[in-house]
Coordinates of C-alpha atoms and ligand atoms in Angstrom, one line a residue:
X1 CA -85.4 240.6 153.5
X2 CA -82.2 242.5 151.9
X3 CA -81.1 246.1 152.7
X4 CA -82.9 247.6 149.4
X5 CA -86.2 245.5 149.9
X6 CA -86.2 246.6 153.1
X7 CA -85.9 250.5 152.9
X8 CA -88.3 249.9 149.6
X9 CA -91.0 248.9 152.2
X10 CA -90.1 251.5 154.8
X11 CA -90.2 254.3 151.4
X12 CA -93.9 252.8 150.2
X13 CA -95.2 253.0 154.5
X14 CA -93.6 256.9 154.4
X15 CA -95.5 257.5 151.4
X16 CA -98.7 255.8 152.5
X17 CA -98.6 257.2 155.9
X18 CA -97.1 260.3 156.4
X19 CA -97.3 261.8 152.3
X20 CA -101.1 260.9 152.0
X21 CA -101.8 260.1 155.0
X22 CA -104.5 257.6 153.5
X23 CA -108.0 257.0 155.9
X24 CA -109.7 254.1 156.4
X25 CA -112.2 253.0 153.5
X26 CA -110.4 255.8 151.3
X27 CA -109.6 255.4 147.5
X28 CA -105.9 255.9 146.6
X29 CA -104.9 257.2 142.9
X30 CA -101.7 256.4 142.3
X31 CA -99.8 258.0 139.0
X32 CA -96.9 255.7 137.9
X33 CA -94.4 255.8 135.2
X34 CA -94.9 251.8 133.7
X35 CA -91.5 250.8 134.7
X36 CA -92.4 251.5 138.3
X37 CA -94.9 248.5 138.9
X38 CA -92.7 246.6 141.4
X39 CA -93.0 249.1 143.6
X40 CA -96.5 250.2 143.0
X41 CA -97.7 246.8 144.3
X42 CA -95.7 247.2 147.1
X43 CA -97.3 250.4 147.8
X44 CA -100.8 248.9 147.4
X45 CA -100.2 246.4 149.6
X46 CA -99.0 249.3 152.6
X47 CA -102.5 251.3 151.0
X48 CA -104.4 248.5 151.8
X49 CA -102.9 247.4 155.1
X50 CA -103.1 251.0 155.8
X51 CA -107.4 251.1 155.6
X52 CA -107.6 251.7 151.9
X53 CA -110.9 250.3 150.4
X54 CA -109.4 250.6 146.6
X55 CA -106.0 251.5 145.1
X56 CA -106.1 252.6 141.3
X57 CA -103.6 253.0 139.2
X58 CA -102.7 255.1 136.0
X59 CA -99.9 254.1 134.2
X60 CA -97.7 256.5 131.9
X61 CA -95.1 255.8 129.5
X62 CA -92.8 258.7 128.6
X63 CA -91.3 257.4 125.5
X64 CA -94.9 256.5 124.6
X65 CA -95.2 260.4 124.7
X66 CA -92.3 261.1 123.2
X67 CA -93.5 259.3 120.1
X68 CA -96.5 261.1 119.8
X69 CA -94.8 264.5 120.0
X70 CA -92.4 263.7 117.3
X71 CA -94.9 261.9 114.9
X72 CA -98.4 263.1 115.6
X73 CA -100.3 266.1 114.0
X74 CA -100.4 269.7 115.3
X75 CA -103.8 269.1 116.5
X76 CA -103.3 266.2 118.7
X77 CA -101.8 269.1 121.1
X78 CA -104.6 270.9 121.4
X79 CA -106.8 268.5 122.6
X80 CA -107.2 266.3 125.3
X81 CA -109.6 262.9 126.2
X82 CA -112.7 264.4 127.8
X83 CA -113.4 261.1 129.6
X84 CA -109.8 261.1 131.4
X85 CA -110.5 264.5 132.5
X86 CA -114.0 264.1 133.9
X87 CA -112.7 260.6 135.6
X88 CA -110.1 263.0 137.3
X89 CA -112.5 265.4 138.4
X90 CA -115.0 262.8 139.5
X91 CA -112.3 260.8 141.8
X92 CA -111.3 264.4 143.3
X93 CA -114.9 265.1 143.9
X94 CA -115.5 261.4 145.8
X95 CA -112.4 262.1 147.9
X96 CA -109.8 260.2 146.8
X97 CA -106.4 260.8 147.6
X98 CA -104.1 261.2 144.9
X99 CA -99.9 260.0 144.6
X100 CA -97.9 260.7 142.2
X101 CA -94.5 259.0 141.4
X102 CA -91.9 261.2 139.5
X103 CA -89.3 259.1 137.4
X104 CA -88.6 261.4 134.3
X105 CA -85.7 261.0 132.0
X106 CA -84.5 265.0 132.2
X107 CA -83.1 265.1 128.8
X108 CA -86.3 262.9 126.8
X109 CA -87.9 266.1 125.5
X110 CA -84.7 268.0 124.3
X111 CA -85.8 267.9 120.7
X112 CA -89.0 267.9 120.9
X113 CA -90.5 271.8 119.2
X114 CA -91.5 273.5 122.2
X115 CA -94.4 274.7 120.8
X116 CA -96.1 271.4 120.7
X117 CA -95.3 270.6 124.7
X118 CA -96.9 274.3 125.6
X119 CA -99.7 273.5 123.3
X120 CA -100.0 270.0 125.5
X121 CA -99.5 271.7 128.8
X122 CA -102.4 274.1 127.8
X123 CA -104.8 271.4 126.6
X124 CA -103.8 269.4 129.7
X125 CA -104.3 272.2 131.8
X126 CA -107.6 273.9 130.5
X127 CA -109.5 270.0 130.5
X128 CA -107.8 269.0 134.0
X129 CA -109.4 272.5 135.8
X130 CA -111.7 271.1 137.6
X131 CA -109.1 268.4 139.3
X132 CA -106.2 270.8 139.1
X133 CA -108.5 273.5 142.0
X134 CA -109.2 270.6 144.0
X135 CA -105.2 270.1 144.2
X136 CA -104.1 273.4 144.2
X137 CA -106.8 274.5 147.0
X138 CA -105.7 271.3 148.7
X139 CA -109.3 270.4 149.1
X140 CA -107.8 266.7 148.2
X141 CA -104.8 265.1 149.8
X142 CA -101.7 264.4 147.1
X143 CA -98.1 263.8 147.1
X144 CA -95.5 263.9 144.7
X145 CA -92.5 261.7 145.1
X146 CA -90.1 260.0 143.2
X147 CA -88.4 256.4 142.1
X148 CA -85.4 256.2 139.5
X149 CA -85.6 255.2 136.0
X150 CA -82.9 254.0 133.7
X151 CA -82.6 257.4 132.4
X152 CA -82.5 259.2 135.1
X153 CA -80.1 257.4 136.8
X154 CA -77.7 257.0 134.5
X155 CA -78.3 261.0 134.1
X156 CA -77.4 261.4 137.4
X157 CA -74.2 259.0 137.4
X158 CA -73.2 258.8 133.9
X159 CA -69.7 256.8 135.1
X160 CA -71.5 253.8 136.4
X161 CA -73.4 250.7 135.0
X162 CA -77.0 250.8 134.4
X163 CA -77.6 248.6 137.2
X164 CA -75.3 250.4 139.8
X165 CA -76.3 253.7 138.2
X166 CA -80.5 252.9 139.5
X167 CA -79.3 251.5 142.9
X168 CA -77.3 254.4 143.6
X169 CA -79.9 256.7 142.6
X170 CA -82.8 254.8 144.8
X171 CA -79.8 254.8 147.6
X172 CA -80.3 258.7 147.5
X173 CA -83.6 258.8 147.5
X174 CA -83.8 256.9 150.5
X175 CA -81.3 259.0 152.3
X176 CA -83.0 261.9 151.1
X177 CA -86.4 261.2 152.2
X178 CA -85.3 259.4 155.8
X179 CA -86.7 256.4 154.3
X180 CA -83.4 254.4 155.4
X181 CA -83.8 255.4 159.1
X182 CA -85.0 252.8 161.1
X183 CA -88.4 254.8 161.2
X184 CA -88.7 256.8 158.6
X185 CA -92.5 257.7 160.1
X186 CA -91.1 259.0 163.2
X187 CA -88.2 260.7 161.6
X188 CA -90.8 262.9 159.5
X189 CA -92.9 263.8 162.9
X190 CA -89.9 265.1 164.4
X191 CA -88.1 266.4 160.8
X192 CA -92.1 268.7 161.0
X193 CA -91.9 269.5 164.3
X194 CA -89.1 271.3 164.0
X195 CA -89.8 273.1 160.8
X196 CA -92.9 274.2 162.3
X197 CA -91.4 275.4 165.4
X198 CA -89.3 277.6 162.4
X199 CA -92.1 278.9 160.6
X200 CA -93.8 280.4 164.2
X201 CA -91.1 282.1 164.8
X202 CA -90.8 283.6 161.5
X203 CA -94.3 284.1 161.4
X204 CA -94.7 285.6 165.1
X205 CA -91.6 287.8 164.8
X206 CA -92.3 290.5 162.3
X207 CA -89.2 290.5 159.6
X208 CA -88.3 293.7 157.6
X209 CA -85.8 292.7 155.5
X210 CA -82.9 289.9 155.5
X211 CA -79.0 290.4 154.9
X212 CA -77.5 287.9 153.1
X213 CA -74.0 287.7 153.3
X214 CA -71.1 284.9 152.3
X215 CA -68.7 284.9 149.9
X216 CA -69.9 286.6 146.5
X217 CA -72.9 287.7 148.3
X218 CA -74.4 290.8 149.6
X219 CA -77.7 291.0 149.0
X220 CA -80.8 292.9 151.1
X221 CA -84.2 291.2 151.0
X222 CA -86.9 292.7 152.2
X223 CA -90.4 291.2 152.9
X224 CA -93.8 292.8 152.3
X225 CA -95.7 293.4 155.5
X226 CA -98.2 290.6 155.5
X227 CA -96.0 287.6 154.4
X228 CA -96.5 284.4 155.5
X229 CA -93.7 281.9 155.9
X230 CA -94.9 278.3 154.6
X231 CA -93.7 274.8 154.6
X232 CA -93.8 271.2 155.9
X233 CA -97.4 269.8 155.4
X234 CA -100.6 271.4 155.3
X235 CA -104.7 270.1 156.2
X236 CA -106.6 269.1 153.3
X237 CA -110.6 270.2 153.4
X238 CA -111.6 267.5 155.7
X239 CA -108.9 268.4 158.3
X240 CA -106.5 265.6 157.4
X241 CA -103.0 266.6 157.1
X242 CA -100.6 265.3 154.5
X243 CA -97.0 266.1 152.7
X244 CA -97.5 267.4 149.0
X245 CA -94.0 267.1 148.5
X246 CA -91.7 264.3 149.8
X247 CA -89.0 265.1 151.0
X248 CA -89.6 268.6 151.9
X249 CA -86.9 270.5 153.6
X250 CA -87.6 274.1 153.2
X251 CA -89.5 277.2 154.7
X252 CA -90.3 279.9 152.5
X253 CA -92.3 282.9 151.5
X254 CA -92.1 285.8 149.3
X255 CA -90.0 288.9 148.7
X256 CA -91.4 292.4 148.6
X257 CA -90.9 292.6 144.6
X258 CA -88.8 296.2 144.5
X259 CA -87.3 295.6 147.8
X260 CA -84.1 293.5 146.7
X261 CA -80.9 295.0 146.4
X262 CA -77.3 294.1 146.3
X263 CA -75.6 291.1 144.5
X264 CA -76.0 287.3 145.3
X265 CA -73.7 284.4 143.6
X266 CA -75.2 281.2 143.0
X267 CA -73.6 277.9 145.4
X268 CA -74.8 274.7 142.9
X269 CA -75.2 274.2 139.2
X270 CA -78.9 274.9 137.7
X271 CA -80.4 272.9 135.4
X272 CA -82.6 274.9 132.7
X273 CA -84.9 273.9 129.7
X274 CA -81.8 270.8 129.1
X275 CA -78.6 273.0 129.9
X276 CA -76.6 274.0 132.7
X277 CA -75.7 277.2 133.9
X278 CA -73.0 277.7 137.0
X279 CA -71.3 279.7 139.0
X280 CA -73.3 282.8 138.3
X281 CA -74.0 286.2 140.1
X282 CA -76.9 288.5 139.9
X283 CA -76.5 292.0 140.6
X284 CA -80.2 293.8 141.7
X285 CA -81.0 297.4 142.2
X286 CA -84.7 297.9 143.3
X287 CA -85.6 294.3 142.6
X288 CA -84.6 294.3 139.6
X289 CA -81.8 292.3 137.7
X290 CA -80.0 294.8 136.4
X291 CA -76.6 293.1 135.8
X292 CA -75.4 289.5 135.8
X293 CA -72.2 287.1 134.8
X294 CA -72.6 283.1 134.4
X295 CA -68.6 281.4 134.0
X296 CA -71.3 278.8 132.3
X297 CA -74.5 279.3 130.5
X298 CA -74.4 282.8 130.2
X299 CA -76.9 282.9 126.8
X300 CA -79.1 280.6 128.8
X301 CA -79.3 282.4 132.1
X302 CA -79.7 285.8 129.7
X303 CA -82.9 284.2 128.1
X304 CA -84.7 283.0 131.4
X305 CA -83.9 286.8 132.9
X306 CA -85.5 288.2 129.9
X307 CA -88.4 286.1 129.6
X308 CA -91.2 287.9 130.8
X309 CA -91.2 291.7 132.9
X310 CA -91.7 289.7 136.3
X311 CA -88.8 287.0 134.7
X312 CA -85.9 289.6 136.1
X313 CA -87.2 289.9 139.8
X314 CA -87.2 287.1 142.5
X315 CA -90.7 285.2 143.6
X316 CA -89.6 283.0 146.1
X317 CA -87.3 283.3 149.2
X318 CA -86.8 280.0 151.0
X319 CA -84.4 278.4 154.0
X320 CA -83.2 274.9 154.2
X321 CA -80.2 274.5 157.1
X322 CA -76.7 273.3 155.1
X323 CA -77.2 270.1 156.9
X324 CA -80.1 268.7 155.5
X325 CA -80.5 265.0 153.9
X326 CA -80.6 266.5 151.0
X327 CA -77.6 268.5 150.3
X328 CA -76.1 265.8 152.5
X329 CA -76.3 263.3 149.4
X330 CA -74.2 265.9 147.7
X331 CA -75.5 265.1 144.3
X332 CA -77.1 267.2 141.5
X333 CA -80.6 264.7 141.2
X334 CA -81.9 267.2 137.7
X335 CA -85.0 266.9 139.5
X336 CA -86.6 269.4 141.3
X337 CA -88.1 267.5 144.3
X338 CA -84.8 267.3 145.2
X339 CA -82.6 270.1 143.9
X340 CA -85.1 272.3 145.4
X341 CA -84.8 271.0 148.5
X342 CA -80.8 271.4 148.7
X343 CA -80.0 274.2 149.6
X344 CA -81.5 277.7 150.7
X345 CA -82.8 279.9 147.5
X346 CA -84.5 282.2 145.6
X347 CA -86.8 281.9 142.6
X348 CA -86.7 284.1 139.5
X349 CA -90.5 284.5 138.6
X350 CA -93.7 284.2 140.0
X351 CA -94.4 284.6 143.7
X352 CA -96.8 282.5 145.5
X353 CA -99.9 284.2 146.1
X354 CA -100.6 282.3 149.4
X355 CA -97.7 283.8 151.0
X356 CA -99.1 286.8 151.5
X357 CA -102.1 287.5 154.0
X358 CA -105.2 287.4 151.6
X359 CA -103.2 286.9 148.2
X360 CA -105.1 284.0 147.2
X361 CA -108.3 285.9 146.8
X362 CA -106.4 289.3 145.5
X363 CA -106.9 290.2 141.6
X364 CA -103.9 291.1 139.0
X365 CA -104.2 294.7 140.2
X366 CA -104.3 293.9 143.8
X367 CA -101.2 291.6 143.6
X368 CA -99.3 294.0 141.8
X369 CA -99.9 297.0 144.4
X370 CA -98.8 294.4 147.2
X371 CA -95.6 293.6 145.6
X372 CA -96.7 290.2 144.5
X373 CA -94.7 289.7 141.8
X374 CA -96.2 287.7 138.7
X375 CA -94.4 285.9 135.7
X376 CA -95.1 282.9 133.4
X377 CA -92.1 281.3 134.9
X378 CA -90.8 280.3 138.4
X379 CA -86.9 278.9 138.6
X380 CA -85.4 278.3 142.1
X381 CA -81.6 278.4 142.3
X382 CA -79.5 277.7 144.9
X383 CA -77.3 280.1 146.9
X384 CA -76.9 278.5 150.4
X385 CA -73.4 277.6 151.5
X386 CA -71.5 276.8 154.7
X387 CA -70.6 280.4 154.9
X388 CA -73.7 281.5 154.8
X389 CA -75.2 284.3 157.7
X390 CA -78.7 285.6 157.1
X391 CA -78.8 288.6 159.8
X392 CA -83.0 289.6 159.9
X393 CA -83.8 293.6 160.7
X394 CA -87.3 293.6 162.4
X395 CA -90.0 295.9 162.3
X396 CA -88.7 297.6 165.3
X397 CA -84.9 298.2 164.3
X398 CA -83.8 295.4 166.0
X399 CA -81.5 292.6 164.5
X400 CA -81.8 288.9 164.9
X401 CA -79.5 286.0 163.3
X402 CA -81.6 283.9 161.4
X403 CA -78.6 281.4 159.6
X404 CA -75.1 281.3 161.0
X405 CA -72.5 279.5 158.7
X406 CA -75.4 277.5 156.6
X407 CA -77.7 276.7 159.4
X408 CA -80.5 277.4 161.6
X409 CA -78.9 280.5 164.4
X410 CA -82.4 280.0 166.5
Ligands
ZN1 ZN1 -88.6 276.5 147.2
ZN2 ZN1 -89.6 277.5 144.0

């Protein structure tokens, strides 16, 4: 067997084992794009080996979708096949685990009216509720990952042949996901470990705010009293744990929402709605965006800060050490199972209810009086560097250095 078939196998046994974590007589969904069907059956076969009693897979085609939203009528977005979403529902009811295999062309949709794809997201997401709580309450166990696509790839590495472009792009997602160490299994047991040996400290240690400082930064973040720092893997309802996202690098939780002040410059490129905006600095007074300069995509950074009220104050704060597999690969992937993963950041937008002690069960009102901060959007970007210290002040007064040049001080 060849290098590339090789880590192939060892990326479909990560998947299987550690991402779903598939039990014996279990059915697996799988969600493919239709160029990915050598290594779907690759991936059944580990399924089966692994205890599966059935592996079933769904097929999509993205140019297939493409030509529908450019040629259809208005109302084939409004609508969408009742028997697809009660099969959905059903197979989440009956326990079936559910992978997911991310391979999209980032630039497909770019004409598309934008109308028509909310209208489609809205449809999808009103018929799909009943699947959508069991994944979102992680009453089922899923996994998003990803495999290259023509497009993609050559997105990625416009230089190089098609050919060279996809095995460079799969080289990086093996890198990035520790599915090219020798076991890829055992690296994720110990990768986990250690982030949850992270997240008790966080947890156990109660944080006021956080200093960031490094070039073009200054910035003051403080936390609301009852956060909860997340990450890694989590239980599904039966107890079994799994990896919704693979790879995952980060540990994160939310900001108090009028608690951020100072000024913060962004450390990579971000990709938004199809263009680029770089080397950008946000200036916040109360939590609040109240000034900001881009060197590139200034109109389009403008227009994601003034899309909603909760659109100008950050949602997310997360940590992911300089020396990751990640940022290690050094490339921009326009994908954010990776980009996300890169680098420490914030998110303009929506917080995440769960990160706060109770927040999942708290109503609009409730959210807002906890400095939960709400928006239609959510858009992580990337300000972690190698000069990067992240000094914490606890409850108590006392100060504790959580990142020293880019990684882990503890
Ligand atoms: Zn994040
Ligand atoms: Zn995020």
């Amino acid at each position: 067997m060849n290098n590339f078939d090789n880590n192939l196998k060892k990326y479909a046994r990560l998947l299987i084992k550690s991402g779903i974590n598939i039990q014996e007589g279990q059915t697996l969904v799988i969600n493919a794009p239709i160029h990915g069907d050598y290594f779907v059956r690759i991936l059944a076969q580990e399924a089966y080996k692994s205890g599966a009693k059935n592996v079933h897979v769904e097929y999509n085609d993205e140019k297939l979708s493409l030509i529908k939203y450019m040629n259809a009528p208005d109302e084939a977005f409004k609508e969408y096949p009742k028997w697809k979403a009660d099969g959905y529902a059903d197979m989440a009811r009956e326990d079936h685990a559910f992978l997911s295999l991310s391979s999209s062309d980032p630039d497909l949709f770019k004409d598309v009216d934008p109308q028509r794809i909310a209208n489609a997201n809205k449809a999808y997401g009103e018929a799909m509720a009943v699947f959508r709580k069991h994944i979102s309450n992680s009453v089922n166990s899923w996994c998003v990952a990803a495999m290259p696509s023509k497009e993609w790839s050559q997105k990625v590495f416009p230089d190089l042949s098609e050919e060279d472009a996809m095995n460079k792009l799969w080289d990086n997602i093996f890198k990035a996901t520790r599915a090219n160490e020798e076991d890829p299994v055992k690296a994720w047991d110990k990768h986990l470990d250690n982030l949850n040996r992270k997240l008790d400290f966080l947890n156990n240690n109660r944080i006021k705010t956080l200093h960031y400082k490094a070039k073009g930064t200054d910035l003051q973040v403080e936390l609301p009293r009852d956060y909860i720092w997340m990450g890694g893997g989590e239980d599904n309802s039966k107890g079994v744990y799994f990896i919704a996202n693979m790879p995952t690098e980060e540990v994160f939780t939310l900001p108090l929402k009028t608690g951020v002040n100072g000024y913060v410059t962004s450390t990579k490129p971000l990709s938004y709605g199809g263009n680029l905006i770089d080397d950008f600095t946000l200036t916040f007074k109360d939590g609040k965006v109240v000034d900001f300069t881009a060197k590139e995509g200034y109109e389009t950074l403008k227009n994601l800060i003034e899309t909603d009220e909760g659109s100008a104050y950050l949602g997310e704060v997360a940590l992911v050490p300089h020396d990751s597999p990640v940022s290690n690969t050094d490339i921009i992937f326009f994908n954010t199972l990776f980009d996300e993963n890169a680098s420490c950041h914030f998110a303009l937008g929506s917080a995440y209810p769960t990160n706060l002690k109770g927040g999942a069960d708290m109503d609009q009102d409730e959210l807002d009086a906890n400095g939960v901060n709400t928006s239609i959007t959510h858009v992580d970007f990337m300000v972690g560097s190698k000069e990067l210290d992240i000094e914490a002040t606890m409850e108590d007064g006392s100060k504790i250095m959580i990142f020293e040049k880019g990684d882990w001080a503890f």
